[in-house]
CSV table of N, CA and C and ligand atoms in Angstrom, one decimal:
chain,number,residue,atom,x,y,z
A,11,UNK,N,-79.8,-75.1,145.3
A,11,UNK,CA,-78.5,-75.5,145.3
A,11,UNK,C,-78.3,-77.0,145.8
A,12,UNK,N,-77.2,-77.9,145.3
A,12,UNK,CA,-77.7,-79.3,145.4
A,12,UNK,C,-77.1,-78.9,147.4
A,13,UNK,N,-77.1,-80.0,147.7
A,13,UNK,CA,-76.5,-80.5,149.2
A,13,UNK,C,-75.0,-81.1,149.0
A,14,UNK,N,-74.0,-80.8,149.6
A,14,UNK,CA,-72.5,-81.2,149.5
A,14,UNK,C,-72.7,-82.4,150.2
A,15,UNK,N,-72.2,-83.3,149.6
A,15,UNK,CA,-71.6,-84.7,151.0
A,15,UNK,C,-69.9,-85.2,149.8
A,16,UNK,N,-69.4,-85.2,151.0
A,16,UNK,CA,-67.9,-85.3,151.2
A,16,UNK,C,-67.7,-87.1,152.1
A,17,UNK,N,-66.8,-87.9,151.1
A,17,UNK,CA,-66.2,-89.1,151.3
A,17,UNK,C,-64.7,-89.0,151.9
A,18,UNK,N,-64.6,-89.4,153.1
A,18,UNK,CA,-63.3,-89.2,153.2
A,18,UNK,C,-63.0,-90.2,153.6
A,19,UNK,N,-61.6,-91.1,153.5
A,19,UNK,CA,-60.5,-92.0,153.8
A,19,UNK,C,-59.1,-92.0,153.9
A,20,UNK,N,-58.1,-92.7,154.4
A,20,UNK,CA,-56.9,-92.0,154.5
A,20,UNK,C,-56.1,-92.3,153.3
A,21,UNK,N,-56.1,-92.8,152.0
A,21,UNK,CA,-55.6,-92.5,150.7
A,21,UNK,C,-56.3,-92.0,149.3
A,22,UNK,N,-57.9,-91.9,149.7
A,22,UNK,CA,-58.5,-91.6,148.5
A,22,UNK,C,-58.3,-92.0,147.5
A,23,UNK,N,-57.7,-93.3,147.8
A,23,UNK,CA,-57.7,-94.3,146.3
A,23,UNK,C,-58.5,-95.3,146.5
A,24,UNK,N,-58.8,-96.1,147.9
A,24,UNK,CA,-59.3,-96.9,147.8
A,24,UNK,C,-60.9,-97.4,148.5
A,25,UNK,N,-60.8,-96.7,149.6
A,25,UNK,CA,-62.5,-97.0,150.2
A,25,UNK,C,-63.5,-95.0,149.9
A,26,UNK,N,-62.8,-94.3,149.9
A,26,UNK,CA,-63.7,-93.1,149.7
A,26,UNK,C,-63.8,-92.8,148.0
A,27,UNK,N,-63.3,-93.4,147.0
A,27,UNK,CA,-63.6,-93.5,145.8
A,27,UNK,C,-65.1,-94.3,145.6
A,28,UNK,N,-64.9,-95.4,146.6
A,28,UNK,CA,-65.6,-96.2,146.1
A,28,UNK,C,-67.1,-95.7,146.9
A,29,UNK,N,-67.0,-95.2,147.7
A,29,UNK,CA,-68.2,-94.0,148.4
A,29,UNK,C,-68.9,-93.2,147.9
A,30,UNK,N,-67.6,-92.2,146.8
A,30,UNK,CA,-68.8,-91.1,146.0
A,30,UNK,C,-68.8,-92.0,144.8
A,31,UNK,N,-68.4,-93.1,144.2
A,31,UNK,CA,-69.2,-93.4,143.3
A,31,UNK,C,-70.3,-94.4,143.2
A,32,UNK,N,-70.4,-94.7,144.5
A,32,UNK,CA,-71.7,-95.4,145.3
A,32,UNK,C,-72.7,-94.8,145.5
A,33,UNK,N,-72.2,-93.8,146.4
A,33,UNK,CA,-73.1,-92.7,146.5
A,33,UNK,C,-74.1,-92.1,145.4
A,34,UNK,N,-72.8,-91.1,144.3
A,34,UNK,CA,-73.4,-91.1,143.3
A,34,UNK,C,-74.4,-91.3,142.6
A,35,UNK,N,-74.3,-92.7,142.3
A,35,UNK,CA,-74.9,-93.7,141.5
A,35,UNK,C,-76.8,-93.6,142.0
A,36,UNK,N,-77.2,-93.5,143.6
A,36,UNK,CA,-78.0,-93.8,144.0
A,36,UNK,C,-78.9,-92.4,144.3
A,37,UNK,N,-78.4,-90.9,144.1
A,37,UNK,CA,-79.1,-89.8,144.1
A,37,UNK,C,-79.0,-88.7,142.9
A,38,UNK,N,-80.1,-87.9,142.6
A,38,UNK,CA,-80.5,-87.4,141.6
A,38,UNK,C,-79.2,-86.2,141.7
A,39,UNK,N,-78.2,-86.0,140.9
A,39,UNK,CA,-76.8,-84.9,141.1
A,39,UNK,C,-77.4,-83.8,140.8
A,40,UNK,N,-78.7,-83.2,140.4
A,40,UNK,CA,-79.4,-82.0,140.6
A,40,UNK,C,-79.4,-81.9,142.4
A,41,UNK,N,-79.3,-82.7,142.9
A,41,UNK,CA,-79.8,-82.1,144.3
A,41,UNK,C,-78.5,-82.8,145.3
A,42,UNK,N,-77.8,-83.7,144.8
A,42,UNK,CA,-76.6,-84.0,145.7
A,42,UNK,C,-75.2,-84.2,145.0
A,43,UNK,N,-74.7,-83.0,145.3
A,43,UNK,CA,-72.9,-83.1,144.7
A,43,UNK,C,-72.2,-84.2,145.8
A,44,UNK,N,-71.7,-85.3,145.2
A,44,UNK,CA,-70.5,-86.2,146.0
A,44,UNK,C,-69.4,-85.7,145.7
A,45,UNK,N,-68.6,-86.0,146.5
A,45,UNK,CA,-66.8,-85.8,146.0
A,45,UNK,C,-66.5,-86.8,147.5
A,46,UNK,N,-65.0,-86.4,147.4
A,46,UNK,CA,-64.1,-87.8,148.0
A,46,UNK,C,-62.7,-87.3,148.6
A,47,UNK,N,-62.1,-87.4,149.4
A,47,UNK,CA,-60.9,-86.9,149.8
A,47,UNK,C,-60.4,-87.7,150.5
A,48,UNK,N,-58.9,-87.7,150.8
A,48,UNK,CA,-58.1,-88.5,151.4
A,48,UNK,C,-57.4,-87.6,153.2
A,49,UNK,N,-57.3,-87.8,153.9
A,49,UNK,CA,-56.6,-87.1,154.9
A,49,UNK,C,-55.1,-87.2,154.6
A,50,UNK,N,-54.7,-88.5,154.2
A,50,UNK,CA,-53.2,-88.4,154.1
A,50,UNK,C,-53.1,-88.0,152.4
A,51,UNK,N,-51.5,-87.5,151.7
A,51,UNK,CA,-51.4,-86.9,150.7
A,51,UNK,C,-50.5,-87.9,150.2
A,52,UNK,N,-50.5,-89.4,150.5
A,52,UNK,CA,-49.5,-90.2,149.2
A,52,UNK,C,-49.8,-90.4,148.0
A,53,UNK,N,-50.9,-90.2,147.2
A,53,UNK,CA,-51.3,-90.3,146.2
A,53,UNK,C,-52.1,-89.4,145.1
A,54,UNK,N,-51.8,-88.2,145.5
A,54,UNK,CA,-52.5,-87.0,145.3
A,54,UNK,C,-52.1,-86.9,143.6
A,55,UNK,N,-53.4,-86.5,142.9
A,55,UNK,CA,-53.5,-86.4,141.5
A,55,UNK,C,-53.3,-88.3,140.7
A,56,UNK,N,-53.5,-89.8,141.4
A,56,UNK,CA,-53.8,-90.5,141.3
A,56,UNK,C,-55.1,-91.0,140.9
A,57,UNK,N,-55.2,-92.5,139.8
A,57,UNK,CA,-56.5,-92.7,139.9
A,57,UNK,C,-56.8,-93.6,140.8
A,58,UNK,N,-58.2,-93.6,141.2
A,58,UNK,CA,-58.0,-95.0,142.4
A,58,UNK,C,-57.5,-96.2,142.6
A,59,UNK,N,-57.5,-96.9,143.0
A,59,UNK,CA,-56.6,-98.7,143.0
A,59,UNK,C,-58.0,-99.3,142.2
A,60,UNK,N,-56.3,-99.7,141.3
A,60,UNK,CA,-57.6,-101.2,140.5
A,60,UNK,C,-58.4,-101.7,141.2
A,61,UNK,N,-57.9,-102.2,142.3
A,61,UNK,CA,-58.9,-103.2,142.9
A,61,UNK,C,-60.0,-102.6,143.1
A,62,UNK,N,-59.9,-101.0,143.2
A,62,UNK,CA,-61.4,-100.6,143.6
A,62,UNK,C,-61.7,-100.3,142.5
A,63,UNK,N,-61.7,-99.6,141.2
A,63,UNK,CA,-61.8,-100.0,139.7
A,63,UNK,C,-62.5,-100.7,139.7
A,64,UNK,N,-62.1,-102.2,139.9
A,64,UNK,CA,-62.3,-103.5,139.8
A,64,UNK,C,-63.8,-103.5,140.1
A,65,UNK,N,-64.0,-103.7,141.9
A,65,UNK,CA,-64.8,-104.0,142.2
A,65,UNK,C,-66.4,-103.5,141.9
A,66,UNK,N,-65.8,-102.2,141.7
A,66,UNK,CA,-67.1,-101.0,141.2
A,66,UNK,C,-67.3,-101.7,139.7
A,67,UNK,N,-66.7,-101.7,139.1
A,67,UNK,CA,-67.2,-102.3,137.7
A,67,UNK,C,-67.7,-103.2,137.6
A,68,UNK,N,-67.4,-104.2,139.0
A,68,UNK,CA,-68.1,-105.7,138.7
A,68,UNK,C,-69.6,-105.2,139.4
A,69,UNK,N,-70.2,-104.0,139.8
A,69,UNK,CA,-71.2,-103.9,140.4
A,69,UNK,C,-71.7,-102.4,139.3
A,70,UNK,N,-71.5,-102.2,138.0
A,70,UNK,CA,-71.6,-101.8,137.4
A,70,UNK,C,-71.6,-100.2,137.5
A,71,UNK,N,-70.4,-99.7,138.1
A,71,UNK,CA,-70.3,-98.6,138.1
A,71,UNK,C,-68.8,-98.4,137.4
A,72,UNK,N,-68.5,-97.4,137.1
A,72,UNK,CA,-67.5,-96.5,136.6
A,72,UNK,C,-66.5,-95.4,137.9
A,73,UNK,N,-65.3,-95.8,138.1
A,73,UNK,CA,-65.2,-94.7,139.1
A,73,UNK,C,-63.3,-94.8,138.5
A,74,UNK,N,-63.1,-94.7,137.2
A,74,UNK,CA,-61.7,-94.9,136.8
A,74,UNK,C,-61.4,-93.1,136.7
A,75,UNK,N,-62.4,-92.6,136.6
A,75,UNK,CA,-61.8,-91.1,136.4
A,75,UNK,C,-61.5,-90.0,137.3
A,76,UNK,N,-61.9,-90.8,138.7
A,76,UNK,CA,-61.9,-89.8,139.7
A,76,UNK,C,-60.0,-89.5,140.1
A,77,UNK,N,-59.9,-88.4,140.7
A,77,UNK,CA,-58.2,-88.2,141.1
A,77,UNK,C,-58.0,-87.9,142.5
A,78,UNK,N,-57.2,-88.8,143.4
A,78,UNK,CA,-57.1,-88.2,144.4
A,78,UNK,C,-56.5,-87.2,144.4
A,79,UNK,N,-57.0,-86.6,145.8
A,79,UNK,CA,-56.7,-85.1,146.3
A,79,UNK,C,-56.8,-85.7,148.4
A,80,UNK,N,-55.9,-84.4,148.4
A,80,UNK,CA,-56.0,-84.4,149.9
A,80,UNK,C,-57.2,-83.6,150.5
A,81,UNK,N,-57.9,-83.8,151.6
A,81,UNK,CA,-58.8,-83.2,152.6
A,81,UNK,C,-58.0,-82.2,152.9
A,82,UNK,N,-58.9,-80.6,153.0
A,82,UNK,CA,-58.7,-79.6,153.8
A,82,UNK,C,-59.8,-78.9,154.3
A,83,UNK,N,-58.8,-77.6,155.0
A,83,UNK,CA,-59.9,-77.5,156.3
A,83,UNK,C,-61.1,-76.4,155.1
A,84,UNK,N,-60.7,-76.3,154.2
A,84,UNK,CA,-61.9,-75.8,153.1
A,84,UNK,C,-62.9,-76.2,153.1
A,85,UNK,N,-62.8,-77.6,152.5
A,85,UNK,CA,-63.8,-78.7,152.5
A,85,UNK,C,-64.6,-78.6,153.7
A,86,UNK,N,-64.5,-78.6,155.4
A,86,UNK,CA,-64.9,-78.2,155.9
A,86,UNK,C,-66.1,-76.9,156.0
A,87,UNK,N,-65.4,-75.9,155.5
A,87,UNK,CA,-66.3,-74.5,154.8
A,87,UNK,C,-67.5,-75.3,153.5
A,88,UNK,N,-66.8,-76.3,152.8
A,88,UNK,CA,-67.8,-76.0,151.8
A,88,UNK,C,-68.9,-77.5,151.6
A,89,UNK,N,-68.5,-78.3,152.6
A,89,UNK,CA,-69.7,-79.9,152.6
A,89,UNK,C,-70.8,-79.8,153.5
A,90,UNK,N,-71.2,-79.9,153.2
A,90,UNK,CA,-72.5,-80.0,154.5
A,90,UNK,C,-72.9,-81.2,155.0
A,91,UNK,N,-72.3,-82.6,154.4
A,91,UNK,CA,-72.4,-83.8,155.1
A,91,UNK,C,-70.5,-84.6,154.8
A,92,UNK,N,-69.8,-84.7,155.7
A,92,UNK,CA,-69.0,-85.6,155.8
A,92,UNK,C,-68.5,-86.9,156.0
A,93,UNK,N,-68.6,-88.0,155.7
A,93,UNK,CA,-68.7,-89.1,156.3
A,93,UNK,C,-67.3,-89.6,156.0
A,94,UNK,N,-66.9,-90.6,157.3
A,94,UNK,CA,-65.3,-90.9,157.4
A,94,UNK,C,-65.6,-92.1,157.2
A,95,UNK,N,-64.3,-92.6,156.7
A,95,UNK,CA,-64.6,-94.6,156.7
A,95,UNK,C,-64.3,-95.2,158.3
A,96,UNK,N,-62.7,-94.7,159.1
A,96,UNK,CA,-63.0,-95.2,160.1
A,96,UNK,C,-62.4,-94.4,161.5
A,97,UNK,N,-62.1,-94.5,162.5
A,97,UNK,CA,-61.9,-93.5,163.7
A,97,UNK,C,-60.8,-92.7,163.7
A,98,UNK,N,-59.8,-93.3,162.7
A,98,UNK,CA,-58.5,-92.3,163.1
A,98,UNK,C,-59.2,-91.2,161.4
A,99,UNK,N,-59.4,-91.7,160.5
A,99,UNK,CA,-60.1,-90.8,159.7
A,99,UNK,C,-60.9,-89.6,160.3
A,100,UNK,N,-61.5,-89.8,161.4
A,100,UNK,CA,-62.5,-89.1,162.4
A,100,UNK,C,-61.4,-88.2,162.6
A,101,UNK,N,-61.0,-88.5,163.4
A,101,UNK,CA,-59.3,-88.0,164.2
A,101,UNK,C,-59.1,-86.8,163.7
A,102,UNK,N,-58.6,-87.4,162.4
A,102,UNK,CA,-58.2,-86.8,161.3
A,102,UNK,C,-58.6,-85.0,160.9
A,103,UNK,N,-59.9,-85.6,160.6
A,103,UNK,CA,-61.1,-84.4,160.0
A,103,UNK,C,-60.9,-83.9,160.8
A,104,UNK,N,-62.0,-84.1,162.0
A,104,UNK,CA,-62.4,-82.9,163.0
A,104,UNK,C,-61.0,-82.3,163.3
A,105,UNK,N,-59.7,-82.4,163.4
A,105,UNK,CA,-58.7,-81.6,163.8
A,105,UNK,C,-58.5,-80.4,163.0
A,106,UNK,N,-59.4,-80.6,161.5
A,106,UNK,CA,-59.4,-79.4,160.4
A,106,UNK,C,-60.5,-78.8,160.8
A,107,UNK,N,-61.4,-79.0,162.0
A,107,UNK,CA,-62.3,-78.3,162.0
A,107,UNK,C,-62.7,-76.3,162.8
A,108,UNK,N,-63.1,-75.7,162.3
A,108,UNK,CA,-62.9,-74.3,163.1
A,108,UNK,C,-63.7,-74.4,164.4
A,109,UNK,N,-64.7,-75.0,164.0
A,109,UNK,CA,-65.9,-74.8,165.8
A,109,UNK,C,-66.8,-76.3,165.5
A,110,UNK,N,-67.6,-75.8,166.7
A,110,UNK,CA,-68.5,-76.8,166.7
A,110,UNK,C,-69.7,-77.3,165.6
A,111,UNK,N,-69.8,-76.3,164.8
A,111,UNK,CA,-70.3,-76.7,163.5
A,111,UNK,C,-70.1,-77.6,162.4
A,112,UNK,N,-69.0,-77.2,162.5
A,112,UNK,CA,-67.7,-78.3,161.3
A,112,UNK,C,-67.8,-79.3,161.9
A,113,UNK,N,-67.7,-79.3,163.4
A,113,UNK,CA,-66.8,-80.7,163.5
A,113,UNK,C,-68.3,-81.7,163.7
A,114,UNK,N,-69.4,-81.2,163.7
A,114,UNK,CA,-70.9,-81.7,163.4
A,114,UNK,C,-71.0,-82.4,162.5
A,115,UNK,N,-70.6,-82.0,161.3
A,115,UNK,CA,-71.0,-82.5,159.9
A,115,UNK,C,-70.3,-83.5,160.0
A,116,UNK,N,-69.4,-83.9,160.7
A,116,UNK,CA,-68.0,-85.4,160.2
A,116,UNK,C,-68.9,-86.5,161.3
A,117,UNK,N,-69.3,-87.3,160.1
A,117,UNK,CA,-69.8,-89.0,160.8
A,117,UNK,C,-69.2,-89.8,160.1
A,118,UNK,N,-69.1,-91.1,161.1
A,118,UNK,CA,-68.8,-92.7,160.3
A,118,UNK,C,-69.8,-92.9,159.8
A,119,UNK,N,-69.6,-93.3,158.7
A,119,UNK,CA,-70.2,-93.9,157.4
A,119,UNK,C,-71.0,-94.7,158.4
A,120,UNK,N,-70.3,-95.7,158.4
A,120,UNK,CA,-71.3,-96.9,159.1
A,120,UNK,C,-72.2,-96.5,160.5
A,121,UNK,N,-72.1,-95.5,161.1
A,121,UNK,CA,-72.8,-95.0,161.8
A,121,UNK,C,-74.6,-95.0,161.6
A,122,UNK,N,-74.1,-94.8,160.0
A,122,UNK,CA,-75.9,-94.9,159.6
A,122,UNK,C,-76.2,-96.5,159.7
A,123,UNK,N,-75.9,-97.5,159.8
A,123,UNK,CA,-75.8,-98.8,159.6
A,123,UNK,C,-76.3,-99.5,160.7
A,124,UNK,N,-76.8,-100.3,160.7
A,124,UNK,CA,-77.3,-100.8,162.3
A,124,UNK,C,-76.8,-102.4,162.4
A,125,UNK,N,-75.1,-102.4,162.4
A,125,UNK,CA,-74.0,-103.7,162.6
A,125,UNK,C,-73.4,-102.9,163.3
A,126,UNK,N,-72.6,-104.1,163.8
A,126,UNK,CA,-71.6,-104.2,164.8
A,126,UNK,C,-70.6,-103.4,164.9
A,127,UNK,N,-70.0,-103.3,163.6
A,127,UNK,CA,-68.7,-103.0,162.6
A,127,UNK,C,-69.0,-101.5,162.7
A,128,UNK,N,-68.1,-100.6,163.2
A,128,UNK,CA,-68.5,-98.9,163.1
A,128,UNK,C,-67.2,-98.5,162.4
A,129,UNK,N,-66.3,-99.4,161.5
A,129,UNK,CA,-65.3,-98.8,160.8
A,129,UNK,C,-65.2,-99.5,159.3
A,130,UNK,N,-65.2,-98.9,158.3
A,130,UNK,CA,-64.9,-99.6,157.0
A,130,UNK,C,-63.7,-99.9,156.9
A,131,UNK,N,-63.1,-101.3,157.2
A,131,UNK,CA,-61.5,-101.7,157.2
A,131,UNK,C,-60.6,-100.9,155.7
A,132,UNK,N,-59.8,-100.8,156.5
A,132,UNK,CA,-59.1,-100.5,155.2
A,132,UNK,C,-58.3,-101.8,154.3
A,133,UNK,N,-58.3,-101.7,153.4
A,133,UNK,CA,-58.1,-103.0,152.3
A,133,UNK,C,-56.6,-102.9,151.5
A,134,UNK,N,-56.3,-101.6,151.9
A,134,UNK,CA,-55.2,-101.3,151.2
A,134,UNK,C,-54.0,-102.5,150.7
A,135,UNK,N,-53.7,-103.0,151.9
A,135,UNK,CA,-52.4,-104.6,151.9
A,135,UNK,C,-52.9,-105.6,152.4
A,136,UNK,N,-54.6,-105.7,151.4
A,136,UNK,CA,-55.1,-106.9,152.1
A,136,UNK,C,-55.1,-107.4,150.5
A,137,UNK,N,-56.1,-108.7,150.2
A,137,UNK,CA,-56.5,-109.0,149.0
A,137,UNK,C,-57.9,-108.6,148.4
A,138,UNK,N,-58.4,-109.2,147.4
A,138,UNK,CA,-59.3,-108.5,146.7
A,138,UNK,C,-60.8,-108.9,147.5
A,139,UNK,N,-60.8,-110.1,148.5
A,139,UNK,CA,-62.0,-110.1,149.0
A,139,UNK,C,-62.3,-109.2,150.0
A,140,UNK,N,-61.1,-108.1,150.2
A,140,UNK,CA,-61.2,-107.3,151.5
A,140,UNK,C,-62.0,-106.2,150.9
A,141,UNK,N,-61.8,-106.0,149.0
A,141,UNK,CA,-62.7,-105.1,148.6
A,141,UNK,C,-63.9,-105.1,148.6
A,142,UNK,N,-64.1,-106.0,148.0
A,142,UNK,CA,-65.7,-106.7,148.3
A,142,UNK,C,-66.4,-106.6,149.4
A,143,UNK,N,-65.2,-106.8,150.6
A,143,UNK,CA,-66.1,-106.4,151.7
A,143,UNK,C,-66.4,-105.0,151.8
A,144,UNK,N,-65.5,-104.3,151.8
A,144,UNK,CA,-65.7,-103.1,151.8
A,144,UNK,C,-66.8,-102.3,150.8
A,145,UNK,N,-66.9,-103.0,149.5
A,145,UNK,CA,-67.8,-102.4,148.2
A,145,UNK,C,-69.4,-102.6,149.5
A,146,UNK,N,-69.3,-104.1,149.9
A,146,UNK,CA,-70.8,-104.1,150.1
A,146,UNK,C,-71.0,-103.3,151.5
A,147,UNK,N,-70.0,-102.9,152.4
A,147,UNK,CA,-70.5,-101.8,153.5
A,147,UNK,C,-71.2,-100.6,153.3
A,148,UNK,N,-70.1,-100.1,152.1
A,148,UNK,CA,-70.1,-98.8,151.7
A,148,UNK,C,-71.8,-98.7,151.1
A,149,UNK,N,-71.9,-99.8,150.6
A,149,UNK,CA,-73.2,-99.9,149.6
A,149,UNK,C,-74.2,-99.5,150.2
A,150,UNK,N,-74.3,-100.6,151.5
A,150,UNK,CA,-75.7,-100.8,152.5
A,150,UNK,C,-75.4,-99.3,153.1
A,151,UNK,N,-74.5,-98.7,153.5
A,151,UNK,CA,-74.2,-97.1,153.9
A,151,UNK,C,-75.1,-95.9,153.0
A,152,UNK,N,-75.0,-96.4,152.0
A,152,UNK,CA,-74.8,-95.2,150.4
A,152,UNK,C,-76.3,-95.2,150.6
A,153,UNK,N,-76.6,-96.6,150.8
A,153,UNK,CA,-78.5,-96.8,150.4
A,153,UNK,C,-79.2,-95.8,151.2
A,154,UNK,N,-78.9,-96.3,153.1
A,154,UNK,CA,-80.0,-95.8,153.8
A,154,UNK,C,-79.4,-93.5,153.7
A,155,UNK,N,-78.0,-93.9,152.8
A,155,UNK,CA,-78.2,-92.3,153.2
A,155,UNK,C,-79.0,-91.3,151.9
A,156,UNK,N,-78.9,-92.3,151.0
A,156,UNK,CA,-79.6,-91.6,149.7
A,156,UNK,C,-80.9,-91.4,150.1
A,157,UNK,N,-81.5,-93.0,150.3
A,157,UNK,CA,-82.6,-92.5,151.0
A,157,UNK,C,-83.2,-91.2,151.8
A,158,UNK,N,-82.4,-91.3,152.7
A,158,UNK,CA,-82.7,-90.1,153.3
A,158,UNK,C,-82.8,-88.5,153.0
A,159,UNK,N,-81.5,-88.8,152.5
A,159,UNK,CA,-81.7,-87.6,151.7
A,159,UNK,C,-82.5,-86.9,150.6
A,160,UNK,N,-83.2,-88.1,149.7
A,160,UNK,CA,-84.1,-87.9,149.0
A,160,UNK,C,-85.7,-87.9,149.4
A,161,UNK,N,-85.6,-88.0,150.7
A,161,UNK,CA,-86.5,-87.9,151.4
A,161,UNK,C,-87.5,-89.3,150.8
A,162,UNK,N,-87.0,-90.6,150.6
A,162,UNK,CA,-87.9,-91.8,150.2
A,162,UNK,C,-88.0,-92.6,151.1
A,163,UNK,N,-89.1,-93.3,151.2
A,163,UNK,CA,-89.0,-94.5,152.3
A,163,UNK,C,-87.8,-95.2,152.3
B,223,LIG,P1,-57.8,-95.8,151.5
B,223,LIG,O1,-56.7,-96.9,151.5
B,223,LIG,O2,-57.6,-95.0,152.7
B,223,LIG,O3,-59.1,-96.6,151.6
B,223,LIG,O4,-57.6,-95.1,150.2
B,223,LIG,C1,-55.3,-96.6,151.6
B,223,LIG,C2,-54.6,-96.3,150.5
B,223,LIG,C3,-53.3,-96.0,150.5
B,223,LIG,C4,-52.6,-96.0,151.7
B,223,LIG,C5,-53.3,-96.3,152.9
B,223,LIG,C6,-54.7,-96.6,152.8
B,223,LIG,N1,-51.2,-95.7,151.8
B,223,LIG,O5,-50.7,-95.8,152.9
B,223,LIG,O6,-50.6,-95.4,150.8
């Protein structure tokens, strides 16, 4: 059965889209299901923000078909890896969590990352270079975790 990992951010239009289809992109879907959720619910049954559209495309991925949805304490029950973009997202999760097991699986993304930076900004009411920053966090994130997971150097 593949391994769950779960993208979460607080609209799921704009930095956890761009997560599982980063993610994605970089492990064999026989052995790793991605998906993506938002903790807050303003955009629920949405496609992502252009700009993230945007930026995924200019790094040749596709992520126009995903739809936000809100995080619940389900998802909890059913991911086995969660990664948050940044602390109040953290906040967020673990408060859905039942015990100490759940609230285990929720890490910052960038936690795998060895910079300064332990939060993927949010870009939402910024401009399009704030995606790009965000595309290439998420990236150098996606890499060392696929790796791992795929058990590769
Ligand atoms: P995201 O960005 O959490 O990266 O999807 C946001 C998108 C929408 C809102 C906030 C953040 N919003 O307030 O609608």
């Amino acid at each position: 059965m593949a391994l769950k990992v779960l993208m979460v951010c607080l609209g799921n239009i704009c930095r956890s889209p761009l997560a599982e289809g980063i993610l994605e992109s970089k492990v064999d879907p026989t052995e790793v299901f991605v998906d993506s959720a938002g903790t807050g619910g303003y955009h629920i049954g949405e496609r992502p923000d252009i700009r993230s559209i945007e930026v995924a495309a200019k790094y040749g991925l596709d992520i126009g078909h995903q739809k936000c949805r809100k995080l619940t304490s389900l998802d909890l029950d059913t991911f086995d890896q969660i990664y948050v973009m940044d602390q109040s997202n953290y906040e967020n999760t673990i408060a859905l969590a039942k015990n100490k097991q759940q609230r285990e699986k929720v890490h910052l993304l960038l936690n795998e990352v060895p910079i300064e930076t332990k939060e993927v900004p949010d870009p939402y009411y910024g401009g399009k270079d704030g995606f790009e920053n965000v595309y290439r966090l998420i990236d150098i994130a996606c890499e060392i975790i696929a790796k791992r997971l795929q058990n590769k150097p």
